[in-house]
Amino acid sequence: MRPLILHDYPGSGNCYKARLTAALLGLPLERRVYDMLGGKTRTEDFLGTVNNNGRVPVLQVADRYLPESNAICLYLAEGSRLIPADPLDRADMYRWMFFEQNGHEPHIATLRLWLGYVGEANLSDAQRAQVPAKRHSGEDALRVMNEHLAARDWFAGNALSLADIALYAYTHVAEEGGFALDPYPHVRAWLARIAATPGYIALRD
Amino acid sequence: MRPLILHDYPGSGNCYKARLTAALLGLPLERRVYDMLGGKTRTEDFLGTVNNNGRVPVLQVADRYLPESNAICLYLAEGSRLIPADPLDRADMYRWMFFEQNGHEPHIATLRLWLGYVGEANLSDAQRAQVPAKRHSGEDALRVMNEHLAARDWFAGNALSLADIALYAYTHVAEEGGFALDPYPHVRAWLARIAATPGYIALRD
């Protein structure tokens, strides 16, 4: 396999998805770390070469650059046990990965960034105005997850898949954004199952 | 193939993605239409059976229910020409499908719903407070798309793929949410290419 370079930010849950996927599969990743909060993913060079969307993670494969955390995980895990073989189970995996990017990350990850990293006092008026809606939507995402996990151990199929990795990344640090996980016992049990998986690495390893 | 039932709302771009994918591939879909704005995807029966996230589209395959528009497209198009064969091109397709759900749909589709369907006068204070941020992020998504299309005809690989279908759904009606497409000539040329594809159907067919 060609060498894989991850353009990375250590505190980012999206970057962590790629590192956790690679760790579980035993794939070596070379890391290039950016000071994201210091604007280093918004420089002219970064925008022109790595990602014109100004974000990490980006996976570099030779001269190709692949943004979007869940797309990176799908590329890394192609043909592995982290992708269910059955077409409908695989579709379920995609379902939860899209749910994560649409119904979970914009609320739970954003409040973690704003409240846990930027700081409430430093938010713009436009950001502060969005907090209540993001709080409500984030709690709804946790409810949907908890209900789904009531009768099953993993999100798709009968084993850990990329759906679990995608949703784990920001759920296990949701409290940094002010989300209490006490009301979601099935989510908490599932978080513990993932952390007990052989090959697991922590966000800040 | 088992009969495919689409739980559907005619004006929804997300539902349209599934119908357009099926039409381009010649797959028959049986439609079950819900009055989404009238709350018919939030009934106890719908939440308990079809989707506990209270949304359409949902693809029903026998007794299995698959939510999330892009997951439905991936299931319908498995093994078809709408998914690039090369692994990195396929990863690029995923990239743009996740970008659509994270960086495009929450802004462009939501403003279309709020301003074009619900009506500005009927928005809650929490919704109204989010409009400027969604306007800004939606315009940034159109910029990113326009730059990507400057040197290529399609989002991933060298042919129309699910990435184009996913991004087409709400881009081609972005003006209903108050987004002007004049500043994005490469986007407009790409919209015309998709509408000229054999088998194409319109959103409100």
JSON list of N, CA, C and O in Angstrom, two decimals, chain A residues 20-59:
[
{"chain": "A", "resi": 20, "resn": "LEU", "atom": "N", "xyz": [-8.30, 6.00, 14.76]},
{"chain": "A", "resi": 20, "resn": "LEU", "atom": "CA", "xyz": [-8.85, 4.81, 15.41]},
{"chain": "A", "resi": 20, "resn": "LEU", "atom": "C", "xyz": [-9.08, 3.69, 14.39]},
{"chain": "A", "resi": 20, "resn": "LEU", "atom": "O", "xyz": [-8.76, 2.52, 14.66]},
{"chain": "A", "resi": 21, "resn": "THR", "atom": "N", "xyz": [-9.58, 4.05, 13.22]},
{"chain": "A", "resi": 21, "resn": "THR", "atom": "CA", "xyz": [-9.78, 3.04, 12.17]},
{"chain": "A", "resi": 21, "resn": "THR", "atom": "C", "xyz": [-8.45, 2.41, 11.79]},
{"chain": "A", "resi": 21, "resn": "THR", "atom": "O", "xyz": [-8.33, 1.17, 11.70]},
{"chain": "A", "resi": 22, "resn": "ALA", "atom": "N", "xyz": [-7.44, 3.24, 11.57]},
{"chain": "A", "resi": 22, "resn": "ALA", "atom": "CA", "xyz": [-6.12, 2.72, 11.19]},
{"chain": "A", "resi": 22, "resn": "ALA", "atom": "C", "xyz": [-5.54, 1.84, 12.30]},
{"chain": "A", "resi": 22, "resn": "ALA", "atom": "O", "xyz": [-4.96, 0.78, 12.03]},
{"chain": "A", "resi": 23, "resn": "ALA", "atom": "N", "xyz": [-5.72, 2.27, 13.56]},
{"chain": "A", "resi": 23, "resn": "ALA", "atom": "CA", "xyz": [-5.18, 1.49, 14.69]},
{"chain": "A", "resi": 23, "resn": "ALA", "atom": "C", "xyz": [-5.85, 0.12, 14.78]},
{"chain": "A", "resi": 23, "resn": "ALA", "atom": "O", "xyz": [-5.18, -0.90, 14.97]},
{"chain": "A", "resi": 24, "resn": "LEU", "atom": "N", "xyz": [-7.17, 0.10, 14.63]},
{"chain": "A", "resi": 24, "resn": "LEU", "atom": "CA", "xyz": [-7.90, -1.18, 14.73]},
{"chain": "A", "resi": 24, "resn": "LEU", "atom": "C", "xyz": [-7.50, -2.13, 13.61]},
{"chain": "A", "resi": 24, "resn": "LEU", "atom": "O", "xyz": [-7.59, -3.35, 13.76]},
{"chain": "A", "resi": 25, "resn": "LEU", "atom": "N", "xyz": [-7.08, -1.57, 12.47]},
{"chain": "A", "resi": 25, "resn": "LEU", "atom": "CA", "xyz": [-6.69, -2.40, 11.32]},
{"chain": "A", "resi": 25, "resn": "LEU", "atom": "C", "xyz": [-5.18, -2.60, 11.22]},
{"chain": "A", "resi": 25, "resn": "LEU", "atom": "O", "xyz": [-4.71, -3.27, 10.30]},
{"chain": "A", "resi": 26, "resn": "GLY", "atom": "N", "xyz": [-4.42, -1.98, 12.13]},
{"chain": "A", "resi": 26, "resn": "GLY", "atom": "CA", "xyz": [-2.97, -2.13, 12.09]},
{"chain": "A", "resi": 26, "resn": "GLY", "atom": "C", "xyz": [-2.30, -1.44, 10.92]},
{"chain": "A", "resi": 26, "resn": "GLY", "atom": "O", "xyz": [-1.23, -1.86, 10.45]},
{"chain": "A", "resi": 27, "resn": "LEU", "atom": "N", "xyz": [-2.92, -0.36, 10.42]},
{"chain": "A", "resi": 27, "resn": "LEU", "atom": "CA", "xyz": [-2.36, 0.38, 9.28]},
{"chain": "A", "resi": 27, "resn": "LEU", "atom": "C", "xyz": [-1.49, 1.52, 9.79]},
{"chain": "A", "resi": 27, "resn": "LEU", "atom": "O", "xyz": [-1.93, 2.32, 10.63]},
{"chain": "A", "resi": 28, "resn": "PRO", "atom": "N", "xyz": [-0.28, 1.68, 9.28]},
{"chain": "A", "resi": 28, "resn": "PRO", "atom": "CA", "xyz": [0.55, 2.83, 9.70]},
{"chain": "A", "resi": 28, "resn": "PRO", "atom": "C", "xyz": [0.08, 4.12, 9.03]},
{"chain": "A", "resi": 28, "resn": "PRO", "atom": "O", "xyz": [-0.22, 4.15, 7.84]},
{"chain": "A", "resi": 29, "resn": "LEU", "atom": "N", "xyz": [0.01, 5.18, 9.83]},
{"chain": "A", "resi": 29, "resn": "LEU", "atom": "CA", "xyz": [-0.36, 6.51, 9.33]},
{"chain": "A", "resi": 29, "resn": "LEU", "atom": "C", "xyz": [0.75, 7.48, 9.73]},
{"chain": "A", "resi": 29, "resn": "LEU", "atom": "O", "xyz": [1.13, 7.53, 10.90]},
{"chain": "A", "resi": 30, "resn": "GLU", "atom": "N", "xyz": [1.22, 8.25, 8.78]},
{"chain": "A", "resi": 30, "resn": "GLU", "atom": "CA", "xyz": [2.15, 9.32, 9.10]},
{"chain": "A", "resi": 30, "resn": "GLU", "atom": "C", "xyz": [1.33, 10.58, 9.37]},
{"chain": "A", "resi": 30, "resn": "GLU", "atom": "O", "xyz": [0.45, 10.93, 8.59]},
{"chain": "A", "resi": 31, "resn": "ARG", "atom": "N", "xyz": [1.60, 11.26, 10.49]},
{"chain": "A", "resi": 31, "resn": "ARG", "atom": "CA", "xyz": [0.76, 12.40, 10.87]},
{"chain": "A", "resi": 31, "resn": "ARG", "atom": "C", "xyz": [1.43, 13.74, 10.58]},
{"chain": "A", "resi": 31, "resn": "ARG", "atom": "O", "xyz": [2.60, 13.92, 10.89]},
{"chain": "A", "resi": 32, "resn": "ARG", "atom": "N", "xyz": [0.67, 14.66, 10.02]},
{"chain": "A", "resi": 32, "resn": "ARG", "atom": "CA", "xyz": [1.09, 16.07, 9.87]},
{"chain": "A", "resi": 32, "resn": "ARG", "atom": "C", "xyz": [0.09, 16.90, 10.67]},
{"chain": "A", "resi": 32, "resn": "ARG", "atom": "O", "xyz": [-1.08, 17.00, 10.29]},
{"chain": "A", "resi": 33, "resn": "VAL", "atom": "N", "xyz": [0.55, 17.47, 11.76]},
{"chain": "A", "resi": 33, "resn": "VAL", "atom": "CA", "xyz": [-0.34, 18.13, 12.70]},
{"chain": "A", "resi": 33, "resn": "VAL", "atom": "C", "xyz": [-0.42, 19.63, 12.44]},
{"chain": "A", "resi": 33, "resn": "VAL", "atom": "O", "xyz": [0.61, 20.28, 12.21]},
{"chain": "A", "resi": 34, "resn": "TYR", "atom": "N", "xyz": [-1.63, 20.19, 12.43]},
{"chain": "A", "resi": 34, "resn": "TYR", "atom": "CA", "xyz": [-1.88, 21.62, 12.20]},
{"chain": "A", "resi": 34, "resn": "TYR", "atom": "C", "xyz": [-2.49, 22.25, 13.44]},
{"chain": "A", "resi": 34, "resn": "TYR", "atom": "O", "xyz": [-3.29, 21.61, 14.14]},
{"chain": "A", "resi": 35, "resn": "ASP", "atom": "N", "xyz": [-2.15, 23.49, 13.69]},
{"chain": "A", "resi": 35, "resn": "ASP", "atom": "CA", "xyz": [-2.80, 24.27, 14.74]},
{"chain": "A", "resi": 35, "resn": "ASP", "atom": "C", "xyz": [-4.10, 24.83, 14.16]},
{"chain": "A", "resi": 35, "resn": "ASP", "atom": "O", "xyz": [-4.15, 25.94, 13.66]},
{"chain": "A", "resi": 36, "resn": "MET", "atom": "N", "xyz": [-5.15, 24.00, 14.22]},
{"chain": "A", "resi": 36, "resn": "MET", "atom": "CA", "xyz": [-6.42, 24.36, 13.58]},
{"chain": "A", "resi": 36, "resn": "MET", "atom": "C", "xyz": [-7.01, 25.63, 14.20]},
{"chain": "A", "resi": 36, "resn": "MET", "atom": "O", "xyz": [-7.45, 26.53, 13.48]},
{"chain": "A", "resi": 37, "resn": "LEU", "atom": "N", "xyz": [-7.03, 25.69, 15.53]},
{"chain": "A", "resi": 37, "resn": "LEU", "atom": "CA", "xyz": [-7.62, 26.87, 16.18]},
{"chain": "A", "resi": 37, "resn": "LEU", "atom": "C", "xyz": [-6.79, 28.12, 15.88]},
{"chain": "A", "resi": 37, "resn": "LEU", "atom": "O", "xyz": [-7.32, 29.23, 15.93]},
{"chain": "A", "resi": 38, "resn": "GLY", "atom": "N", "xyz": [-5.51, 27.96, 15.55]},
{"chain": "A", "resi": 38, "resn": "GLY", "atom": "CA", "xyz": [-4.67, 29.08, 15.18]},
{"chain": "A", "resi": 38, "resn": "GLY", "atom": "C", "xyz": [-4.74, 29.44, 13.70]},
{"chain": "A", "resi": 38, "resn": "GLY", "atom": "O", "xyz": [-3.97, 30.26, 13.22]},
{"chain": "A", "resi": 39, "resn": "GLY", "atom": "N", "xyz": [-5.68, 28.80, 12.97]},
{"chain": "A", "resi": 39, "resn": "GLY", "atom": "CA", "xyz": [-5.92, 29.19, 11.58]},
{"chain": "A", "resi": 39, "resn": "GLY", "atom": "C", "xyz": [-5.02, 28.52, 10.56]},
{"chain": "A", "resi": 39, "resn": "GLY", "atom": "O", "xyz": [-5.01, 28.90, 9.38]},
{"chain": "A", "resi": 40, "resn": "LYS", "atom": "N", "xyz": [-4.25, 27.50, 10.97]},
{"chain": "A", "resi": 40, "resn": "LYS", "atom": "CA", "xyz": [-3.28, 26.91, 10.06]},
{"chain": "A", "resi": 40, "resn": "LYS", "atom": "C", "xyz": [-3.91, 26.00, 8.98]},
{"chain": "A", "resi": 40, "resn": "LYS", "atom": "O", "xyz": [-3.20, 25.51, 8.10]},
{"chain": "A", "resi": 41, "resn": "THR", "atom": "N", "xyz": [-5.22, 25.76, 9.07]},
{"chain": "A", "resi": 41, "resn": "THR", "atom": "CA", "xyz": [-5.89, 25.04, 7.98]},
{"chain": "A", "resi": 41, "resn": "THR", "atom": "C", "xyz": [-6.65, 26.02, 7.07]},
{"chain": "A", "resi": 41, "resn": "THR", "atom": "O", "xyz": [-7.44, 25.61, 6.23]},
{"chain": "A", "resi": 42, "resn": "ARG", "atom": "N", "xyz": [-6.37, 27.31, 7.28]},
{"chain": "A", "resi": 42, "resn": "ARG", "atom": "CA", "xyz": [-7.02, 28.33, 6.43]},
{"chain": "A", "resi": 42, "resn": "ARG", "atom": "C", "xyz": [-5.99, 29.15, 5.68]},
{"chain": "A", "resi": 42, "resn": "ARG", "atom": "O", "xyz": [-6.30, 30.20, 5.13]},
{"chain": "A", "resi": 43, "resn": "THR", "atom": "N", "xyz": [-4.73, 28.70, 5.66]},
{"chain": "A", "resi": 43, "resn": "THR", "atom": "CA", "xyz": [-3.71, 29.44, 4.91]},
{"chain": "A", "resi": 43, "resn": "THR", "atom": "C", "xyz": [-3.91, 29.21, 3.42]},
{"chain": "A", "resi": 43, "resn": "THR", "atom": "O", "xyz": [-4.55, 28.24, 2.99]},
{"chain": "A", "resi": 44, "resn": "GLU", "atom": "N", "xyz": [-3.35, 30.12, 2.63]},
{"chain": "A", "resi": 44, "resn": "GLU", "atom": "CA", "xyz": [-3.48, 30.02, 1.17]},
{"chain": "A", "resi": 44, "resn": "GLU", "atom": "C", "xyz": [-2.93, 28.69, 0.67]},
{"chain": "A", "resi": 44, "resn": "GLU", "atom": "O", "xyz": [-3.51, 28.04, -0.20]},
{"chain": "A", "resi": 45, "resn": "ASP", "atom": "N", "xyz": [-1.80, 28.27, 1.25]},
{"chain": "A", "resi": 45, "resn": "ASP", "atom": "CA", "xyz": [-1.17, 27.03, 0.83]},
{"chain": "A", "resi": 45, "resn": "ASP", "atom": "C", "xyz": [-2.07, 25.84, 1.14]},
{"chain": "A", "resi": 45, "resn": "ASP", "atom": "O", "xyz": [-2.27, 24.96, 0.30]},
{"chain": "A", "resi": 46, "resn": "PHE", "atom": "N", "xyz": [-2.61, 25.79, 2.35]},
{"chain": "A", "resi": 46, "resn": "PHE", "atom": "CA", "xyz": [-3.48, 24.68, 2.73]},
{"chain": "A", "resi": 46, "resn": "PHE", "atom": "C", "xyz": [-4.72, 24.65, 1.83]},
{"chain": "A", "resi": 46, "resn": "PHE", "atom": "O", "xyz": [-5.08, 23.60, 1.29]},
{"chain": "A", "resi": 47, "resn": "LEU", "atom": "N", "xyz": [-5.35, 25.80, 1.64]},
{"chain": "A", "resi": 47, "resn": "LEU", "atom": "CA", "xyz": [-6.58, 25.85, 0.83]},
{"chain": "A", "resi": 47, "resn": "LEU", "atom": "C", "xyz": [-6.30, 25.47, -0.61]},
{"chain": "A", "resi": 47, "resn": "LEU", "atom": "O", "xyz": [-7.12, 24.83, -1.27]},
{"chain": "A", "resi": 48, "resn": "GLY", "atom": "N", "xyz": [-5.12, 25.85, -1.11]},
{"chain": "A", "resi": 48, "resn": "GLY", "atom": "CA", "xyz": [-4.81, 25.59, -2.51]},
{"chain": "A", "resi": 48, "resn": "GLY", "atom": "C", "xyz": [-4.34, 24.17, -2.77]},
{"chain": "A", "resi": 48, "resn": "GLY", "atom": "O", "xyz": [-4.46, 23.67, -3.89]},
{"chain": "A", "resi": 49, "resn": "THR", "atom": "N", "xyz": [-3.80, 23.51, -1.75]},
{"chain": "A", "resi": 49, "resn": "THR", "atom": "CA", "xyz": [-3.20, 22.19, -1.97]},
{"chain": "A", "resi": 49, "resn": "THR", "atom": "C", "xyz": [-3.96, 21.08, -1.27]},
{"chain": "A", "resi": 49, "resn": "THR", "atom": "O", "xyz": [-4.31, 20.07, -1.89]},
{"chain": "A", "resi": 50, "resn": "VAL", "atom": "N", "xyz": [-4.23, 21.25, 0.01]},
{"chain": "A", "resi": 50, "resn": "VAL", "atom": "CA", "xyz": [-4.75, 20.13, 0.81]},
{"chain": "A", "resi": 50, "resn": "VAL", "atom": "C", "xyz": [-6.27, 20.05, 0.75]},
{"chain": "A", "resi": 50, "resn": "VAL", "atom": "O", "xyz": [-6.85, 18.99, 0.47]},
{"chain": "A", "resi": 51, "resn": "ASN", "atom": "N", "xyz": [-6.96, 21.16, 1.03]},
{"chain": "A", "resi": 51, "resn": "ASN", "atom": "CA", "xyz": [-8.42, 21.13, 1.09]},
{"chain": "A", "resi": 51, "resn": "ASN", "atom": "C", "xyz": [-8.97, 22.54, 0.99]},
{"chain": "A", "resi": 51, "resn": "ASN", "atom": "O", "xyz": [-8.77, 23.34, 1.89]},
{"chain": "A", "resi": 52, "resn": "ASN", "atom": "N", "xyz": [-9.69, 22.84, -0.10]},
{"chain": "A", "resi": 52, "resn": "ASN", "atom": "CA", "xyz": [-10.23, 24.19, -0.27]},
{"chain": "A", "resi": 52, "resn": "ASN", "atom": "C", "xyz": [-11.41, 24.45, 0.67]},
{"chain": "A", "resi": 52, "resn": "ASN", "atom": "O", "xyz": [-11.99, 25.52, 0.69]},
{"chain": "A", "resi": 53, "resn": "ASN", "atom": "N", "xyz": [-11.77, 23.43, 1.47]},
{"chain": "A", "resi": 53, "resn": "ASN", "atom": "CA", "xyz": [-12.80, 23.61, 2.49]},
{"chain": "A", "resi": 53, "resn": "ASN", "atom": "C", "xyz": [-12.17, 23.99, 3.84]},
{"chain": "A", "resi": 53, "resn": "ASN", "atom": "O", "xyz": [-12.89, 24.21, 4.82]},
{"chain": "A", "resi": 54, "resn": "GLY", "atom": "N", "xyz": [-10.84, 24.05, 3.90]},
{"chain": "A", "resi": 54, "resn": "GLY", "atom": "CA", "xyz": [-10.16, 24.57, 5.10]},
{"chain": "A", "resi": 54, "resn": "GLY", "atom": "C", "xyz": [-10.27, 23.71, 6.34]},
{"chain": "A", "resi": 54, "resn": "GLY", "atom": "O", "xyz": [-10.29, 24.24, 7.45]},
{"chain": "A", "resi": 55, "resn": "ARG", "atom": "N", "xyz": [-10.36, 22.41, 6.16]},
{"chain": "A", "resi": 55, "resn": "ARG", "atom": "CA", "xyz": [-10.55, 21.53, 7.32]},
{"chain": "A", "resi": 55, "resn": "ARG", "atom": "C", "xyz": [-9.64, 20.34, 7.31]},
{"chain": "A", "resi": 55, "resn": "ARG", "atom": "O", "xyz": [-9.17, 19.90, 6.27]},
{"chain": "A", "resi": 56, "resn": "VAL", "atom": "N", "xyz": [-9.40, 19.78, 8.49]},
{"chain": "A", "resi": 56, "resn": "VAL", "atom": "CA", "xyz": [-8.82, 18.46, 8.64]},
{"chain": "A", "resi": 56, "resn": "VAL", "atom": "C", "xyz": [-9.87, 17.58, 9.30]},
{"chain": "A", "resi": 56, "resn": "VAL", "atom": "O", "xyz": [-10.79, 18.11, 9.92]},
{"chain": "A", "resi": 57, "resn": "PRO", "atom": "N", "xyz": [-9.77, 16.25, 9.17]},
{"chain": "A", "resi": 57, "resn": "PRO", "atom": "CA", "xyz": [-8.69, 15.49, 8.56]},
{"chain": "A", "resi": 57, "resn": "PRO", "atom": "C", "xyz": [-8.73, 15.50, 7.04]},
{"chain": "A", "resi": 57, "resn": "PRO", "atom": "O", "xyz": [-9.79, 15.65, 6.43]},
{"chain": "A", "resi": 58, "resn": "VAL", "atom": "N", "xyz": [-7.53, 15.33, 6.47]},
{"chain": "A", "resi": 58, "resn": "VAL", "atom": "CA", "xyz": [-7.38, 15.02, 5.04]},
{"chain": "A", "resi": 58, "resn": "VAL", "atom": "C", "xyz": [-6.38, 13.87, 4.94]},
{"chain": "A", "resi": 58, "resn": "VAL", "atom": "O", "xyz": [-5.31, 13.94, 5.56]},
{"chain": "A", "resi": 59, "resn": "LEU", "atom": "N", "xyz": [-6.72, 12.85, 4.21]},
{"chain": "A", "resi": 59, "resn": "LEU", "atom": "CA", "xyz": [-5.79, 11.74, 3.97]},
{"chain": "A", "resi": 59, "resn": "LEU", "atom": "C", "xyz": [-5.08, 11.98, 2.65]},
{"chain": "A", "resi": 59, "resn": "LEU", "atom": "O", "xyz": [-5.73, 12.19, 1.62]}
]
